[in-house]
Structures are given as C-alpha cells and as structure tokens.
Amino acid sequence: MDTALAHCSTAIAAVAAVPLEGLSASELGGAAVSIQGFIDRLTMVHARVVAEADRAGVWGGTGARNMADWLSQRTKTSYGDAMDRVKLGDAAEAAPELEEAVSSGEMSAKSAVALHGAITSAPEGADVAGLVEAAKGATPREAADAGEKFKESNRSRKETPEEAEERRHQKRSVRSGRPEDGMVTTTVVLPTLQHRQFINAITHVAGDPYEGDTRTTEQRLADGVVLLSDAYAKGAVTGGRERPTLLLVLDVEEGEARTAHGDNIPGHIAERLAENALVQRVLRTGSRILDLGNTVRLATDAQYKALVARDGGCRWPGCHIPAAWCEIDHLVPF
C-alpha cells in the first residue's frame, strides 16, 4: 500500500506542476473534467479502504462515536463528508456493480452515495444491478429519485400515504456544527411541505430586495431566520408584511401535487390543505380563457397559476428551472 500511495502522490505532483497559463480553453476544460473523473475514482478507492478500516475497528477505543466521526477528526474534514465515504464504501460492498460504474466513469461518486439507502436496504432478490444501470449518467438528485422509486417498488407491503408521511416526519432534524471563526453551520432537514413553508416564511420576513441592497439570496434568508427568532424572543411573532402563500397544483388524475418550486407534495396532504385554502379550478380543456389578444401584455394571476399547472417549469429547450423562478413571456413576440 505504501508504494501505491507514493505513486499516487507522484502523479498528483506531476499534474500540479503543469503550467496552467499556457493551456488553451479547450485543454483547461478537458483537464477539469478529467481530473474530476480521477477524483471520483479515487473517492471510490478511499471509500473501500474506509469500509475495511471500519471493519477492522480502527476507531475503537479512540473516543470517536463511529468510523465517520473518527475519520473527520483525523483528517479535519466535515462529518458529512466523512459519512459520505462510509456510505459509499458500504454501498459498493453491497453492490459491486456500483464500484464498477464509478471506476469506469459512468457514475459520479456523489450520485453513487445517493443510491446508498436504496442499495443497502434492498430486499433479497431485488434488481440492484438494474438500479445501478438505470442511474448511470444521472445527477445526484436524479440518482436519489431513482433510489426512492426503487425502494417504493420493492416494499414487501405497499406503504400508505399516511405511513410515508410519518416515515418522512421521523427524519426531521436540526443539527449545528462546531463554531468556526465565530460562525456556526446549522443543517435543517424537513419534509418537503414544511421546508417550503419554512422558506416562504423567512423569505417574507426578510422582505424583498431594495435598491442598493447588496445581500445575496442566502444572506437575506439568514436575516429572515434571525428576524423571526428575534420577534419570537420579544413575543411579537406576527409574520411578515403579508401572509406567505404556498401555491400547489393538484392533478386530480395523478393524485399528487407540486409547488411552483417543483416540490412534490403527497395528494392526501394537498387535499387536507385545500380544506382551508383558496382553490382555483383550472381545466386544460379550455374552461378559462387564456388568450386575451394583444390588448393585454402582462399575464394575470389567473394566467400565471394556469401556466404553472400546465407547464410546471420553464419551456425553453434544455432548461429545467422551476416555475417560481420563471418569467412569463409570449411564445409569439408581443
């Protein structure tokens, strides 16, 4: 192992010694992609070593809670990054096809980590190889979605919507890291609906950007959290300048709703929310007139909601941003 690691160090030093200033844009782009591929392959190798080290009990008696805790302490990396290594090693051990996919460059290490839960919880006889094959070339989010569908299709008993809601609810958490330079990173994990309500609330509390506002979106949301917490401490939680609105589109045939941001909401939850909501019926067969001619340039609220129901996001070829980020425009220039 020492000899192999020495060769690895030599190779890294050789790449680092290449003068970047003389490379063309094409060469730099190719190098950026190739190096990422090497990093993914090395990440998989690292994950297998971590899995074997965990099996050997290297963290026993050190005061660490588990292998990820030990690795993060020894390498000074984040606990989340160390846990990803543990998950990747476990998943590769359970599915050799996963290791092969990453090693061959057909799947990124991050996408492979996203399959961890589906692979390690797969029942006997489940087509794990088929899952890996389907996830080749997928982004981490797409791989995670494929994993969720795989788990759902391989449940011994079909999960009811209420059971699924409770399972997700039990995963909620708020975790804070160690202070660094007077700052603390807090990770919030919530079910999709509660997450959207949370974001909407702090967005409204923070207010819209104003002229000369130099804050990033992330900074405005952070200000919203602080303002809301401060208002609670003063006993004055009254919300923002207006009540946060959550736009849900419920397809009566599919039985599932989605928000304007592209979040999927279980149908039974959307139906429960609709009991105390403003409901607008949109028939795609044309019960509402959408073509107002050239006398009205800007879309009405009713048209916006209908477009969200119809399109769900940007219609420009290759663009996948959610409806909430889109501007409404004319297919034929006005």
PDB file of N, CA and C in Angstrom, residues 234-285:
ATOM      1  N   LYS A 234     -39.166  38.348  21.563  1.00  0.00           N
ATOM      2  CA  LYS A 234     -39.866  39.535  22.076  1.00  0.00           C
ATOM      3  C   LYS A 234     -41.361  39.290  22.240  1.00  0.00           C
ATOM      4  N   GLY A 235     -41.803  38.083  21.882  1.00  0.00           N
ATOM      5  CA  GLY A 235     -43.231  37.783  21.971  1.00  0.00           C
ATOM      6  C   GLY A 235     -44.041  38.516  20.932  1.00  0.00           C
ATOM      7  N   ALA A 236     -43.416  38.788  19.786  1.00  0.00           N
ATOM      8  CA  ALA A 236     -44.086  39.590  18.768  1.00  0.00           C
ATOM      9  C   ALA A 236     -44.049  38.919  17.408  1.00  0.00           C
ATOM     10  N   VAL A 237     -44.317  37.620  17.365  1.00  0.00           N
ATOM     11  CA  VAL A 237     -44.330  36.920  16.083  1.00  0.00           C
ATOM     12  C   VAL A 237     -45.665  37.179  15.403  1.00  0.00           C
ATOM     13  N   THR A 238     -45.644  38.058  14.410  1.00  0.00           N
ATOM     14  CA  THR A 238     -46.872  38.402  13.693  1.00  0.00           C
ATOM     15  C   THR A 238     -46.741  38.174  12.193  1.00  0.00           C
ATOM     16  N   GLY A 239     -45.625  37.619  11.749  1.00  0.00           N
ATOM     17  CA  GLY A 239     -45.425  37.353  10.330  1.00  0.00           C
ATOM     18  C   GLY A 239     -44.834  38.541   9.609  1.00  0.00           C
ATOM     19  N   GLY A 240     -44.717  38.418   8.310  1.00  0.00           N
ATOM     20  CA  GLY A 240     -44.123  39.477   7.506  1.00  0.00           C
ATOM     21  C   GLY A 240     -45.155  40.492   7.087  1.00  0.00           C
ATOM     22  N   ARG A 241     -44.855  41.227   6.021  1.00  0.00           N
ATOM     23  CA  ARG A 241     -45.770  42.270   5.568  1.00  0.00           C
ATOM     24  C   ARG A 241     -47.039  41.677   4.973  1.00  0.00           C
ATOM     25  N   GLU A 242     -46.971  40.446   4.538  1.00  0.00           N
ATOM     26  CA  GLU A 242     -48.158  39.768   4.032  1.00  0.00           C
ATOM     27  C   GLU A 242     -48.050  38.290   4.374  1.00  0.00           C
ATOM     28  N   ARG A 243     -49.188  37.622   4.371  1.00  0.00           N
ATOM     29  CA  ARG A 243     -49.193  36.210   4.722  1.00  0.00           C
ATOM     30  C   ARG A 243     -48.509  35.393   3.632  1.00  0.00           C
ATOM     31  N   PRO A 244     -47.530  34.554   3.994  1.00  0.00           N
ATOM     32  CA  PRO A 244     -46.858  33.741   2.977  1.00  0.00           C
ATOM     33  C   PRO A 244     -47.854  32.857   2.235  1.00  0.00           C
ATOM     34  N   THR A 245     -47.708  32.789   0.935  1.00  0.00           N
ATOM     35  CA  THR A 245     -48.605  31.993   0.106  1.00  0.00           C
ATOM     36  C   THR A 245     -47.868  30.783  -0.448  1.00  0.00           C
ATOM     37  N   LEU A 246     -48.524  29.632  -0.392  1.00  0.00           N
ATOM     38  CA  LEU A 246     -47.961  28.408  -0.954  1.00  0.00           C
ATOM     39  C   LEU A 246     -48.862  27.977  -2.098  1.00  0.00           C
ATOM     40  N   LEU A 247     -48.329  28.031  -3.314  1.00  0.00           N
ATOM     41  CA  LEU A 247     -49.102  27.659  -4.495  1.00  0.00           C
ATOM     42  C   LEU A 247     -48.906  26.180  -4.781  1.00  0.00           C
ATOM     43  N   LEU A 248     -50.007  25.421  -4.724  1.00  0.00           N
ATOM     44  CA  LEU A 248     -49.970  23.991  -5.005  1.00  0.00           C
ATOM     45  C   LEU A 248     -50.808  23.695  -6.238  1.00  0.00           C
ATOM     46  N   VAL A 249     -50.288  22.839  -7.099  1.00  0.00           N
ATOM     47  CA  VAL A 249     -51.032  22.375  -8.266  1.00  0.00           C
ATOM     48  C   VAL A 249     -51.327  20.898  -8.049  1.00  0.00           C
ATOM     49  N   LEU A 250     -52.611  20.555  -7.947  1.00  0.00           N
ATOM     50  CA  LEU A 250     -53.027  19.178  -7.687  1.00  0.00           C
ATOM     51  C   LEU A 250     -53.692  18.612  -8.931  1.00  0.00           C
ATOM     52  N   ASP A 251     -53.100  17.574  -9.485  1.00  0.00           N
ATOM     53  CA  ASP A 251     -53.656  16.889 -10.648  1.00  0.00           C
ATOM     54  C   ASP A 251     -54.618  15.823 -10.147  1.00  0.00           C
ATOM     55  N   VAL A 252     -55.895  15.954 -10.488  1.00  0.00           N
ATOM     56  CA  VAL A 252     -56.903  15.036  -9.963  1.00  0.00           C
ATOM     57  C   VAL A 252     -56.688  13.619 -10.471  1.00  0.00           C
ATOM     58  N   GLU A 253     -56.027  13.459 -11.613  1.00  0.00           N
ATOM     59  CA  GLU A 253     -55.790  12.124 -12.148  1.00  0.00           C
ATOM     60  C   GLU A 253     -54.557  11.481 -11.528  1.00  0.00           C
ATOM     61  N   GLU A 254     -53.474  12.262 -11.361  1.00  0.00           N
ATOM     62  CA  GLU A 254     -52.245  11.710 -10.796  1.00  0.00           C
ATOM     63  C   GLU A 254     -52.317  11.595  -9.281  1.00  0.00           C
ATOM     64  N   GLY A 255     -53.123  12.450  -8.638  1.00  0.00           N
ATOM     65  CA  GLY A 255     -53.277  12.371  -7.189  1.00  0.00           C
ATOM     66  C   GLY A 255     -52.117  12.941  -6.405  1.00  0.00           C
ATOM     67  N   GLU A 256     -51.191  13.628  -7.078  1.00  0.00           N
ATOM     68  CA  GLU A 256     -50.047  14.230  -6.394  1.00  0.00           C
ATOM     69  C   GLU A 256     -49.979  15.702  -6.760  1.00  0.00           C
ATOM     70  N   ALA A 257     -49.548  16.520  -5.789  1.00  0.00           N
ATOM     71  CA  ALA A 257     -49.457  17.957  -6.021  1.00  0.00           C
ATOM     72  C   ALA A 257     -48.000  18.362  -6.156  1.00  0.00           C
ATOM     73  N   ARG A 258     -47.788  19.532  -6.711  1.00  0.00           N
ATOM     74  CA  ARG A 258     -46.436  20.095  -6.759  1.00  0.00           C
ATOM     75  C   ARG A 258     -46.527  21.589  -6.503  1.00  0.00           C
ATOM     76  N   THR A 259     -45.460  22.141  -5.959  1.00  0.00           N
ATOM     77  CA  THR A 259     -45.409  23.572  -5.711  1.00  0.00           C
ATOM     78  C   THR A 259     -44.832  24.276  -6.930  1.00  0.00           C
ATOM     79  N   ALA A 260     -44.878  25.605  -6.901  1.00  0.00           N
ATOM     80  CA  ALA A 260     -44.321  26.383  -8.004  1.00  0.00           C
ATOM     81  C   ALA A 260     -42.811  26.243  -8.078  1.00  0.00           C
ATOM     82  N   HIS A 261     -42.195  25.709  -7.014  1.00  0.00           N
ATOM     83  CA  HIS A 261     -40.750  25.486  -6.998  1.00  0.00           C
ATOM     84  C   HIS A 261     -40.393  24.074  -7.461  1.00  0.00           C
ATOM     85  N   GLY A 262     -41.406  23.279  -7.831  1.00  0.00           N
ATOM     86  CA  GLY A 262     -41.143  21.930  -8.319  1.00  0.00           C
ATOM     87  C   GLY A 262     -41.133  20.866  -7.243  1.00  0.00           C
ATOM     88  N   ASP A 263     -41.499  21.222  -5.988  1.00  0.00           N
ATOM     89  CA  ASP A 263     -41.536  20.232  -4.918  1.00  0.00           C
ATOM     90  C   ASP A 263     -42.761  19.340  -5.086  1.00  0.00           C
ATOM     91  N   ASN A 264     -42.604  18.040  -4.895  1.00  0.00           N
ATOM     92  CA  ASN A 264     -43.727  17.112  -4.956  1.00  0.00           C
ATOM     93  C   ASN A 264     -44.352  16.954  -3.576  1.00  0.00           C
ATOM     94  N   ILE A 265     -45.664  17.129  -3.492  1.00  0.00           N
ATOM     95  CA  ILE A 265     -46.404  17.029  -2.237  1.00  0.00           C
ATOM     96  C   ILE A 265     -47.419  15.896  -2.367  1.00  0.00           C
ATOM     97  N   PRO A 266     -47.435  14.917  -1.425  1.00  0.00           N
ATOM     98  CA  PRO A 266     -48.413  13.829  -1.493  1.00  0.00           C
ATOM     99  C   PRO A 266     -49.841  14.361  -1.608  1.00  0.00           C
ATOM    100  N   GLY A 267     -50.646  13.682  -2.410  1.00  0.00           N
ATOM    101  CA  GLY A 267     -52.002  14.139  -2.664  1.00  0.00           C
ATOM    102  C   GLY A 267     -52.853  14.294  -1.419  1.00  0.00           C
ATOM    103  N   HIS A 268     -52.742  13.351  -0.452  1.00  0.00           N
ATOM    104  CA  HIS A 268     -53.609  13.427   0.725  1.00  0.00           C
ATOM    105  C   HIS A 268     -53.271  14.643   1.580  1.00  0.00           C
ATOM    106  N   ILE A 269     -52.011  15.088   1.545  1.00  0.00           N
ATOM    107  CA  ILE A 269     -51.637  16.297   2.284  1.00  0.00           C
ATOM    108  C   ILE A 269     -52.191  17.530   1.574  1.00  0.00           C
ATOM    109  N   ALA A 270     -52.080  17.554   0.245  1.00  0.00           N
ATOM    110  CA  ALA A 270     -52.605  18.682  -0.522  1.00  0.00           C
ATOM    111  C   ALA A 270     -54.115  18.813  -0.335  1.00  0.00           C
ATOM    112  N   GLU A 271     -54.812  17.684  -0.306  1.00  0.00           N
ATOM    113  CA  GLU A 271     -56.263  17.718  -0.111  1.00  0.00           C
ATOM    114  C   GLU A 271     -56.616  18.259   1.269  1.00  0.00           C
ATOM    115  N   ARG A 272     -55.815  17.908   2.272  1.00  0.00           N
ATOM    116  CA  ARG A 272     -56.056  18.415   3.623  1.00  0.00           C
ATOM    117  C   ARG A 272     -55.834  19.928   3.684  1.00  0.00           C
ATOM    118  N   LEU A 273     -54.791  20.402   3.004  1.00  0.00           N
ATOM    119  CA  LEU A 273     -54.516  21.836   2.977  1.00  0.00           C
ATOM    120  C   LEU A 273     -55.614  22.590   2.231  1.00  0.00           C
ATOM    121  N   ALA A 274     -56.188  21.944   1.220  1.00  0.00           N
ATOM    122  CA  ALA A 274     -57.203  22.604   0.402  1.00  0.00           C
ATOM    123  C   ALA A 274     -58.472  22.913   1.181  1.00  0.00           C
ATOM    124  N   GLU A 275     -58.676  22.242   2.318  1.00  0.00           N
ATOM    125  CA  GLU A 275     -59.876  22.478   3.115  1.00  0.00           C
ATOM    126  C   GLU A 275     -59.941  23.914   3.614  1.00  0.00           C
ATOM    127  N   ASN A 276     -58.778  24.538   3.825  1.00  0.00           N
ATOM    128  CA  ASN A 276     -58.746  25.910   4.323  1.00  0.00           C
ATOM    129  C   ASN A 276     -57.953  26.815   3.376  1.00  0.00           C
ATOM    130  N   ALA A 277     -58.050  26.539   2.089  1.00  0.00           N
ATOM    131  CA  ALA A 277     -57.257  27.297   1.121  1.00  0.00           C
ATOM    132  C   ALA A 277     -58.157  27.939   0.074  1.00  0.00           C
ATOM    133  N   LEU A 278     -57.586  28.895  -0.639  1.00  0.00           N
ATOM    134  CA  LEU A 278     -58.256  29.459  -1.796  1.00  0.00           C
ATOM    135  C   LEU A 278     -57.979  28.526  -2.966  1.00  0.00           C
ATOM    136  N   VAL A 279     -59.033  27.978  -3.542  1.00  0.00           N
ATOM    137  CA  VAL A 279     -58.884  26.974  -4.590  1.00  0.00           C
ATOM    138  C   VAL A 279     -59.336  27.553  -5.921  1.00  0.00           C
ATOM    139  N   GLN A 280     -58.510  27.432  -6.924  1.00  0.00           N
ATOM    140  CA  GLN A 280     -58.864  27.853  -8.272  1.00  0.00           C
ATOM    141  C   GLN A 280     -58.855  26.634  -9.176  1.00  0.00           C
ATOM    142  N   ARG A 281     -59.972  26.392  -9.822  1.00  0.00           N
ATOM    143  CA  ARG A 281     -60.075  25.261 -10.739  1.00  0.00           C
ATOM    144  C   ARG A 281     -59.513  25.670 -12.096  1.00  0.00           C
ATOM    145  N   VAL A 282     -58.605  24.862 -12.625  1.00  0.00           N
ATOM    146  CA  VAL A 282     -58.021  25.122 -13.945  1.00  0.00           C
ATOM    147  C   VAL A 282     -58.247  23.891 -14.807  1.00  0.00           C
ATOM    148  N   LEU A 283     -59.050  24.068 -15.870  1.00  0.00           N
ATOM    149  CA  LEU A 283     -59.300  22.968 -16.796  1.00  0.00           C
ATOM    150  C   LEU A 283     -58.456  23.173 -18.045  1.00  0.00           C
ATOM    151  N   ARG A 284     -57.672  22.163 -18.356  1.00  0.00           N
ATOM    152  CA  ARG A 284     -56.793  22.300 -19.509  1.00  0.00           C
ATOM    153  C   ARG A 284     -57.542  22.165 -20.830  1.00  0.00           C
ATOM    154  N   THR A 285     -58.855  21.841 -20.726  1.00  0.00           N
ATOM    155  CA  THR A 285     -59.648  21.734 -21.947  1.00  0.00           C
ATOM    156  C   THR A 285     -60.176  23.091 -22.389  1.00  0.00           C
TER     157      THR A 285
END
